[in-house]
């Protein structure tokens, strides 16, 4: 099966995001980002997140993105995050743009939710396309990906973020953006049979086969 999703990023959102590039977030900025994100999720799923848990999220986020991140202040910053991509079988993804360093960004697809108590989605492939302006386009295809959202897999610091996969892109493509941009994702995976429980010891990295290209011609 295949699902097509579009993520519209407005010109204002791009400008606001660009203003954070290379600038470590203050404690207040981190708090505004986390509380805003949790507020949106709480409204969507009609749940209440305990304040103690919000403080845990805030501490983790500030450690990753705040002013004490690196000796030189750090290049990490607030990511630009999409709304959820909801498939009709209970599977949900979301996308994220990150500033990596001057001229280099990363577009990443995250597995957010699986039906029932499953934890792994196998044999996933997806295409990413974006037309930044008349001259600059971006395309990447990633194949045979395994996403794992189990606590066990994501607590393993030796695994390369098993709940996500993405590609780098040229941030200078955003320099001449005059209007909103649209990221397009086409996500494919076989059937419910490939949604499984986590099995200890299987490597995410072994299934990381992909190719990418930039068809700007």
PDB file of C-alpha atoms in Angstrom:
ATOM      1  CA  UNK A   1       0.000   0.000   0.000  1.00  0.00           C
ATOM      2  CA  UNK A   2       1.088   3.574  -0.556  1.00  0.00           C
ATOM      3  CA  UNK A   3       0.193   6.799   1.232  1.00  0.00           C
ATOM      4  CA  UNK A   4       0.839  10.306  -0.035  1.00  0.00           C
ATOM      5  CA  UNK A   5       1.230  13.224   2.375  1.00  0.00           C
ATOM      6  CA  UNK A   6       1.963  16.900   1.904  1.00  0.00           C
ATOM      7  CA  UNK A   7       3.627  19.177   4.453  1.00  0.00           C
ATOM      8  CA  UNK A   8       3.203  22.884   3.736  1.00  0.00           C
ATOM      9  CA  UNK A   9       5.830  25.099   5.365  1.00  0.00           C
ATOM     10  CA  UNK A  10       4.899  28.768   5.117  1.00  0.00           C
ATOM     11  CA  UNK A  11       7.331  31.520   4.227  1.00  0.00           C
ATOM     12  CA  UNK A  12       6.921  32.968   7.728  1.00  0.00           C
ATOM     13  CA  UNK A  13       7.688  29.606   9.334  1.00  0.00           C
ATOM     14  CA  UNK A  14      10.807  29.320   7.189  1.00  0.00           C
ATOM     15  CA  UNK A  15      11.968  32.814   8.176  1.00  0.00           C
ATOM     16  CA  UNK A  16      11.321  32.130  11.870  1.00  0.00           C
ATOM     17  CA  UNK A  17      13.184  28.828  11.646  1.00  0.00           C
ATOM     18  CA  UNK A  18      16.144  30.354   9.793  1.00  0.00           C
ATOM     19  CA  UNK A  19      16.516  32.900  12.603  1.00  0.00           C
ATOM     20  CA  UNK A  20      17.385  30.047  14.985  1.00  0.00           C
ATOM     21  CA  UNK A  21      20.105  28.460  12.856  1.00  0.00           C
ATOM     22  CA  UNK A  22      23.318  28.113  14.829  1.00  0.00           C
ATOM     23  CA  UNK A  23      21.789  29.898  17.822  1.00  0.00           C
ATOM     24  CA  UNK A  24      21.450  27.769  20.976  1.00  0.00           C
ATOM     25  CA  UNK A  25      18.005  27.991  22.520  1.00  0.00           C
ATOM     26  CA  UNK A  26      17.503  29.703  25.846  1.00  0.00           C
ATOM     27  CA  UNK A  27      15.705  27.908  28.641  1.00  0.00           C
ATOM     28  CA  UNK A  28      12.623  30.023  27.945  1.00  0.00           C
ATOM     29  CA  UNK A  29      12.678  29.242  24.206  1.00  0.00           C
ATOM     30  CA  UNK A  30      13.012  25.528  24.963  1.00  0.00           C
ATOM     31  CA  UNK A  31      10.079  25.732  27.361  1.00  0.00           C
ATOM     32  CA  UNK A  32       7.873  27.512  24.803  1.00  0.00           C
ATOM     33  CA  UNK A  33       8.679  24.893  22.155  1.00  0.00           C
ATOM     34  CA  UNK A  34       8.017  21.898  24.406  1.00  0.00           C
ATOM     35  CA  UNK A  35       4.845  23.235  26.029  1.00  0.00           C
ATOM     36  CA  UNK A  36       3.438  24.295  22.648  1.00  0.00           C
ATOM     37  CA  UNK A  37       4.145  20.905  21.113  1.00  0.00           C
ATOM     38  CA  UNK A  38       2.618  19.043  24.073  1.00  0.00           C
ATOM     39  CA  UNK A  39      -0.411  21.353  24.034  1.00  0.00           C
ATOM     40  CA  UNK A  40      -1.087  20.458  20.394  1.00  0.00           C
ATOM     41  CA  UNK A  41      -0.744  16.741  21.069  1.00  0.00           C
ATOM     42  CA  UNK A  42      -2.973  16.948  24.160  1.00  0.00           C
ATOM     43  CA  UNK A  43      -5.682  18.719  22.185  1.00  0.00           C
ATOM     44  CA  UNK A  44      -5.469  16.250  19.301  1.00  0.00           C
ATOM     45  CA  UNK A  45      -5.643  13.108  21.447  1.00  0.00           C
ATOM     46  CA  UNK A  46      -7.735  14.583  24.284  1.00  0.00           C
ATOM     47  CA  UNK A  47      -5.198  13.671  26.956  1.00  0.00           C
ATOM     48  CA  UNK A  48      -3.612  15.468  29.898  1.00  0.00           C
ATOM     49  CA  UNK A  49       0.176  15.339  30.244  1.00  0.00           C
ATOM     50  CA  UNK A  50       1.353  15.568  33.890  1.00  0.00           C
ATOM     51  CA  UNK A  51       3.497  18.619  34.658  1.00  0.00           C
ATOM     52  CA  UNK A  52       6.221  16.353  36.046  1.00  0.00           C
ATOM     53  CA  UNK A  53       6.522  14.663  32.650  1.00  0.00           C
ATOM     54  CA  UNK A  54       6.661  18.044  30.887  1.00  0.00           C
ATOM     55  CA  UNK A  55       9.636  18.987  33.074  1.00  0.00           C
ATOM     56  CA  UNK A  56      11.373  15.752  32.077  1.00  0.00           C
ATOM     57  CA  UNK A  57      10.825  16.531  28.382  1.00  0.00           C
ATOM     58  CA  UNK A  58      12.016  20.094  28.903  1.00  0.00           C
ATOM     59  CA  UNK A  59      15.213  19.001  30.648  1.00  0.00           C
ATOM     60  CA  UNK A  60      16.040  16.523  27.905  1.00  0.00           C
ATOM     61  CA  UNK A  61      15.259  19.005  25.124  1.00  0.00           C
ATOM     62  CA  UNK A  62      17.358  21.771  26.697  1.00  0.00           C
ATOM     63  CA  UNK A  63      20.289  19.397  27.152  1.00  0.00           C
ATOM     64  CA  UNK A  64      20.096  18.580  23.428  1.00  0.00           C
ATOM     65  CA  UNK A  65      19.341  22.026  22.007  1.00  0.00           C
ATOM     66  CA  UNK A  66      20.175  24.580  24.686  1.00  0.00           C
ATOM     67  CA  UNK A  67      23.096  26.890  25.327  1.00  0.00           C
ATOM     68  CA  UNK A  68      25.094  24.298  27.284  1.00  0.00           C
ATOM     69  CA  UNK A  69      24.983  21.754  24.450  1.00  0.00           C
ATOM     70  CA  UNK A  70      28.559  22.118  23.128  1.00  0.00           C
ATOM     71  CA  UNK A  71      31.734  23.852  24.171  1.00  0.00           C
ATOM     72  CA  UNK A  72      31.245  26.427  21.423  1.00  0.00           C
ATOM     73  CA  UNK A  73      27.564  26.943  22.188  1.00  0.00           C
ATOM     74  CA  UNK A  74      26.397  24.326  19.698  1.00  0.00           C
ATOM     75  CA  UNK A  75      24.828  24.529  16.270  1.00  0.00           C
ATOM     76  CA  UNK A  76      21.772  22.538  17.259  1.00  0.00           C
ATOM     77  CA  UNK A  77      18.480  24.393  17.418  1.00  0.00           C
ATOM     78  CA  UNK A  78      14.728  24.113  17.402  1.00  0.00           C
ATOM     79  CA  UNK A  79      13.628  21.737  14.617  1.00  0.00           C
ATOM     80  CA  UNK A  80      10.756  22.469  12.262  1.00  0.00           C
ATOM     81  CA  UNK A  81       8.152  19.730  12.790  1.00  0.00           C
ATOM     82  CA  UNK A  82       5.123  18.749  10.713  1.00  0.00           C
ATOM     83  CA  UNK A  83       1.696  17.655  11.842  1.00  0.00           C
ATOM     84  CA  UNK A  84       1.062  13.903  12.039  1.00  0.00           C
ATOM     85  CA  UNK A  85       0.731  11.886   8.813  1.00  0.00           C
ATOM     86  CA  UNK A  86      -2.158   9.528   9.584  1.00  0.00           C
ATOM     87  CA  UNK A  87      -2.515   6.321   7.577  1.00  0.00           C
ATOM     88  CA  UNK A  88      -5.897   4.568   7.589  1.00  0.00           C
ATOM     89  CA  UNK A  89      -4.558   1.485   9.380  1.00  0.00           C
ATOM     90  CA  UNK A  90      -3.553   3.268  12.589  1.00  0.00           C
ATOM     91  CA  UNK A  91       0.054   3.948  11.589  1.00  0.00           C
ATOM     92  CA  UNK A  92       1.245   7.547  12.033  1.00  0.00           C
ATOM     93  CA  UNK A  93       4.391   9.339  10.902  1.00  0.00           C
ATOM     94  CA  UNK A  94       5.640  12.902  11.084  1.00  0.00           C
ATOM     95  CA  UNK A  95       8.426  14.806   9.354  1.00  0.00           C
ATOM     96  CA  UNK A  96      11.095  17.138  10.668  1.00  0.00           C
ATOM     97  CA  UNK A  97      13.579  19.614   9.202  1.00  0.00           C
ATOM     98  CA  UNK A  98      16.816  20.175  11.112  1.00  0.00           C
ATOM     99  CA  UNK A  99      19.650  22.636  10.747  1.00  0.00           C
ATOM    100  CA  UNK A 100      22.883  20.617  10.882  1.00  0.00           C
ATOM    101  CA  UNK A 101      25.551  23.195  10.054  1.00  0.00           C
ATOM    102  CA  UNK A 102      25.903  26.156   7.646  1.00  0.00           C
ATOM    103  CA  UNK A 103      24.496  25.110   4.276  1.00  0.00           C
ATOM    104  CA  UNK A 104      23.420  21.646   5.442  1.00  0.00           C
ATOM    105  CA  UNK A 105      19.965  20.594   6.574  1.00  0.00           C
ATOM    106  CA  UNK A 106      18.273  17.263   7.107  1.00  0.00           C
ATOM    107  CA  UNK A 107      14.757  16.154   6.278  1.00  0.00           C
ATOM    108  CA  UNK A 108      13.676  13.174   8.377  1.00  0.00           C
ATOM    109  CA  UNK A 109      10.642  10.906   8.575  1.00  0.00           C
ATOM    110  CA  UNK A 110       9.720   9.615  12.037  1.00  0.00           C
ATOM    111  CA  UNK A 111       7.448   6.734  12.933  1.00  0.00           C
ATOM    112  CA  UNK A 112       5.140   8.135  15.621  1.00  0.00           C
ATOM    113  CA  UNK A 113       2.516   5.511  16.339  1.00  0.00           C
ATOM    114  CA  UNK A 114       1.541   1.915  15.524  1.00  0.00           C
ATOM    115  CA  UNK A 115      -1.758   0.109  16.116  1.00  0.00           C
ATOM    116  CA  UNK A 116      -2.323  -1.967  19.240  1.00  0.00           C
ATOM    117  CA  UNK A 117       0.921  -2.666  21.087  1.00  0.00           C
ATOM    118  CA  UNK A 118       3.181  -3.190  18.103  1.00  0.00           C
ATOM    119  CA  UNK A 119       6.594  -1.587  18.024  1.00  0.00           C
ATOM    120  CA  UNK A 120       8.255  -2.210  14.656  1.00  0.00           C
ATOM    121  CA  UNK A 121       7.341  -1.469  11.037  1.00  0.00           C
ATOM    122  CA  UNK A 122       9.408  -3.323   8.444  1.00  0.00           C
ATOM    123  CA  UNK A 123      10.082  -3.135   4.697  1.00  0.00           C
ATOM    124  CA  UNK A 124       9.186   0.545   4.430  1.00  0.00           C
ATOM    125  CA  UNK A 125      10.170   2.663   1.449  1.00  0.00           C
ATOM    126  CA  UNK A 126       9.435   6.330   0.927  1.00  0.00           C
ATOM    127  CA  UNK A 127      10.028   9.144  -1.532  1.00  0.00           C
ATOM    128  CA  UNK A 128      10.622  12.774  -0.550  1.00  0.00           C
ATOM    129  CA  UNK A 129      10.146  15.617  -3.010  1.00  0.00           C
ATOM    130  CA  UNK A 130      10.228  19.383  -2.658  1.00  0.00           C
ATOM    131  CA  UNK A 131      10.357  22.223  -5.174  1.00  0.00           C
ATOM    132  CA  UNK A 132      11.966  25.170  -3.386  1.00  0.00           C
ATOM    133  CA  UNK A 133      11.823  27.557  -6.344  1.00  0.00           C
ATOM    134  CA  UNK A 134      12.022  27.496 -10.150  1.00  0.00           C
ATOM    135  CA  UNK A 135      15.653  26.372 -10.012  1.00  0.00           C
ATOM    136  CA  UNK A 136      16.065  24.186  -6.919  1.00  0.00           C
ATOM    137  CA  UNK A 137      14.306  20.867  -6.410  1.00  0.00           C
ATOM    138  CA  UNK A 138      14.979  17.986  -4.040  1.00  0.00           C
ATOM    139  CA  UNK A 139      14.264  14.289  -4.368  1.00  0.00           C
ATOM    140  CA  UNK A 140      15.291  11.289  -2.294  1.00  0.00           C
ATOM    141  CA  UNK A 141      14.128   7.677  -2.200  1.00  0.00           C
ATOM    142  CA  UNK A 142      14.854   5.403   0.750  1.00  0.00           C
ATOM    143  CA  UNK A 143      14.218   1.666   0.549  1.00  0.00           C
ATOM    144  CA  UNK A 144      13.980  -1.352   2.841  1.00  0.00           C
ATOM    145  CA  UNK A 145      13.785   0.679   6.043  1.00  0.00           C
ATOM    146  CA  UNK A 146      12.871  -0.750   9.417  1.00  0.00           C
ATOM    147  CA  UNK A 147      11.377   1.617  11.986  1.00  0.00           C
ATOM    148  CA  UNK A 148      11.414   0.635  15.648  1.00  0.00           C
ATOM    149  CA  UNK A 149       9.667   2.681  18.359  1.00  0.00           C
ATOM    150  CA  UNK A 150      10.253   0.277  21.239  1.00  0.00           C
ATOM    151  CA  UNK A 151      11.836   1.703  24.399  1.00  0.00           C
ATOM    152  CA  UNK A 152      14.512  -0.962  24.228  1.00  0.00           C
ATOM    153  CA  UNK A 153      15.691   0.005  20.744  1.00  0.00           C
ATOM    154  CA  UNK A 154      15.597   3.761  21.362  1.00  0.00           C
ATOM    155  CA  UNK A 155      17.499   3.458  24.637  1.00  0.00           C
ATOM    156  CA  UNK A 156      20.395   1.802  22.796  1.00  0.00           C
ATOM    157  CA  UNK A 157      22.914   4.600  22.161  1.00  0.00           C
ATOM    158  CA  UNK A 158      24.723   2.431  19.608  1.00  0.00           C
ATOM    159  CA  UNK A 159      21.702   2.342  17.288  1.00  0.00           C
ATOM    160  CA  UNK A 160      21.228   5.283  14.853  1.00  0.00           C
ATOM    161  CA  UNK A 161      17.763   6.484  15.980  1.00  0.00           C
ATOM    162  CA  UNK A 162      15.712   3.437  14.952  1.00  0.00           C
ATOM    163  CA  UNK A 163      12.427   5.375  14.948  1.00  0.00           C
ATOM    164  CA  UNK A 164      13.503   7.629  12.053  1.00  0.00           C
ATOM    165  CA  UNK A 165      15.320   7.867   8.737  1.00  0.00           C
ATOM    166  CA  UNK A 166      16.191  10.833   6.541  1.00  0.00           C
ATOM    167  CA  UNK A 167      18.569  12.542   4.158  1.00  0.00           C
ATOM    168  CA  UNK A 168      20.610  15.729   4.049  1.00  0.00           C
ATOM    169  CA  UNK A 169      19.656  18.632   1.792  1.00  0.00           C
ATOM    170  CA  UNK A 170      21.166  21.945   0.711  1.00  0.00           C
ATOM    171  CA  UNK A 171      19.926  24.685   3.034  1.00  0.00           C
ATOM    172  CA  UNK A 172      20.948  27.376   0.560  1.00  0.00           C
ATOM    173  CA  UNK A 173      17.931  26.232  -1.483  1.00  0.00           C
ATOM    174  CA  UNK A 174      15.835  28.178   1.037  1.00  0.00           C
ATOM    175  CA  UNK A 175      17.673  31.440   0.365  1.00  0.00           C
ATOM    176  CA  UNK A 176      15.552  32.319  -2.664  1.00  0.00           C
ATOM    177  CA  UNK A 177      12.235  30.972  -1.421  1.00  0.00           C
ATOM    178  CA  UNK A 178       9.554  33.564  -2.197  1.00  0.00           C
ATOM    179  CA  UNK A 179       6.496  31.677  -0.991  1.00  0.00           C
ATOM    180  CA  UNK A 180       5.439  28.579   0.926  1.00  0.00           C
ATOM    181  CA  UNK A 181       7.173  25.287   0.171  1.00  0.00           C
ATOM    182  CA  UNK A 182       5.584  21.840   0.010  1.00  0.00           C
ATOM    183  CA  UNK A 183       7.340  18.662   1.095  1.00  0.00           C
ATOM    184  CA  UNK A 184       5.704  15.606  -0.478  1.00  0.00           C
ATOM    185  CA  UNK A 185       6.072  12.137   1.046  1.00  0.00           C
ATOM    186  CA  UNK A 186       4.961   8.893  -0.557  1.00  0.00           C
ATOM    187  CA  UNK A 187       5.252   6.108   2.011  1.00  0.00           C
ATOM    188  CA  UNK A 188       4.917   2.413   1.150  1.00  0.00           C
ATOM    189  CA  UNK A 189       4.855  -0.719   3.273  1.00  0.00           C
ATOM    190  CA  UNK A 190       3.324  -4.161   2.569  1.00  0.00           C
ATOM    191  CA  UNK A 191       0.595  -5.350   4.950  1.00  0.00           C
ATOM    192  CA  UNK A 192      -0.245  -5.578   8.626  1.00  0.00           C
ATOM    193  CA  UNK A 193       1.923  -8.692   8.728  1.00  0.00           C
ATOM    194  CA  UNK A 194       5.053  -6.540   8.653  1.00  0.00           C
ATOM    195  CA  UNK A 195       4.065  -4.704  11.843  1.00  0.00           C
ATOM    196  CA  UNK A 196       5.698  -6.754  14.572  1.00  0.00           C
ATOM    197  CA  UNK A 197       6.776  -6.829  18.158  1.00  0.00           C
ATOM    198  CA  UNK A 198      10.377  -5.844  18.852  1.00  0.00           C
ATOM    199  CA  UNK A 199      12.858  -8.715  18.911  1.00  0.00           C
ATOM    200  CA  UNK A 200      16.017  -8.032  20.848  1.00  0.00           C
ATOM    201  CA  UNK A 201      19.237  -7.963  18.877  1.00  0.00           C
ATOM    202  CA  UNK A 202      18.018  -7.177  15.361  1.00  0.00           C
ATOM    203  CA  UNK A 203      19.961  -4.286  13.913  1.00  0.00           C
ATOM    204  CA  UNK A 204      18.220  -1.301  12.355  1.00  0.00           C
ATOM    205  CA  UNK A 205      21.408  -0.319  10.558  1.00  0.00           C
ATOM    206  CA  UNK A 206      21.491  -3.586   8.623  1.00  0.00           C
ATOM    207  CA  UNK A 207      18.306  -2.543   6.800  1.00  0.00           C
ATOM    208  CA  UNK A 208      19.442   0.986   6.007  1.00  0.00           C
ATOM    209  CA  UNK A 209      19.711   0.838   2.208  1.00  0.00           C
ATOM    210  CA  UNK A 210      18.816   3.959   0.294  1.00  0.00           C
ATOM    211  CA  UNK A 211      19.693   6.153  -2.627  1.00  0.00           C
ATOM    212  CA  UNK A 212      19.107   9.826  -3.216  1.00  0.00           C
ATOM    213  CA  UNK A 213      19.395  12.339  -6.004  1.00  0.00           C
ATOM    214  CA  UNK A 214      18.703  16.002  -6.705  1.00  0.00           C
ATOM    215  CA  UNK A 215      16.953  16.276 -10.094  1.00  0.00           C
ATOM    216  CA  UNK A 216      17.498  19.994 -10.547  1.00  0.00           C
ATOM    217  CA  UNK A 217      17.901  19.716 -14.325  1.00  0.00           C
TER     218      UNK A 217
END
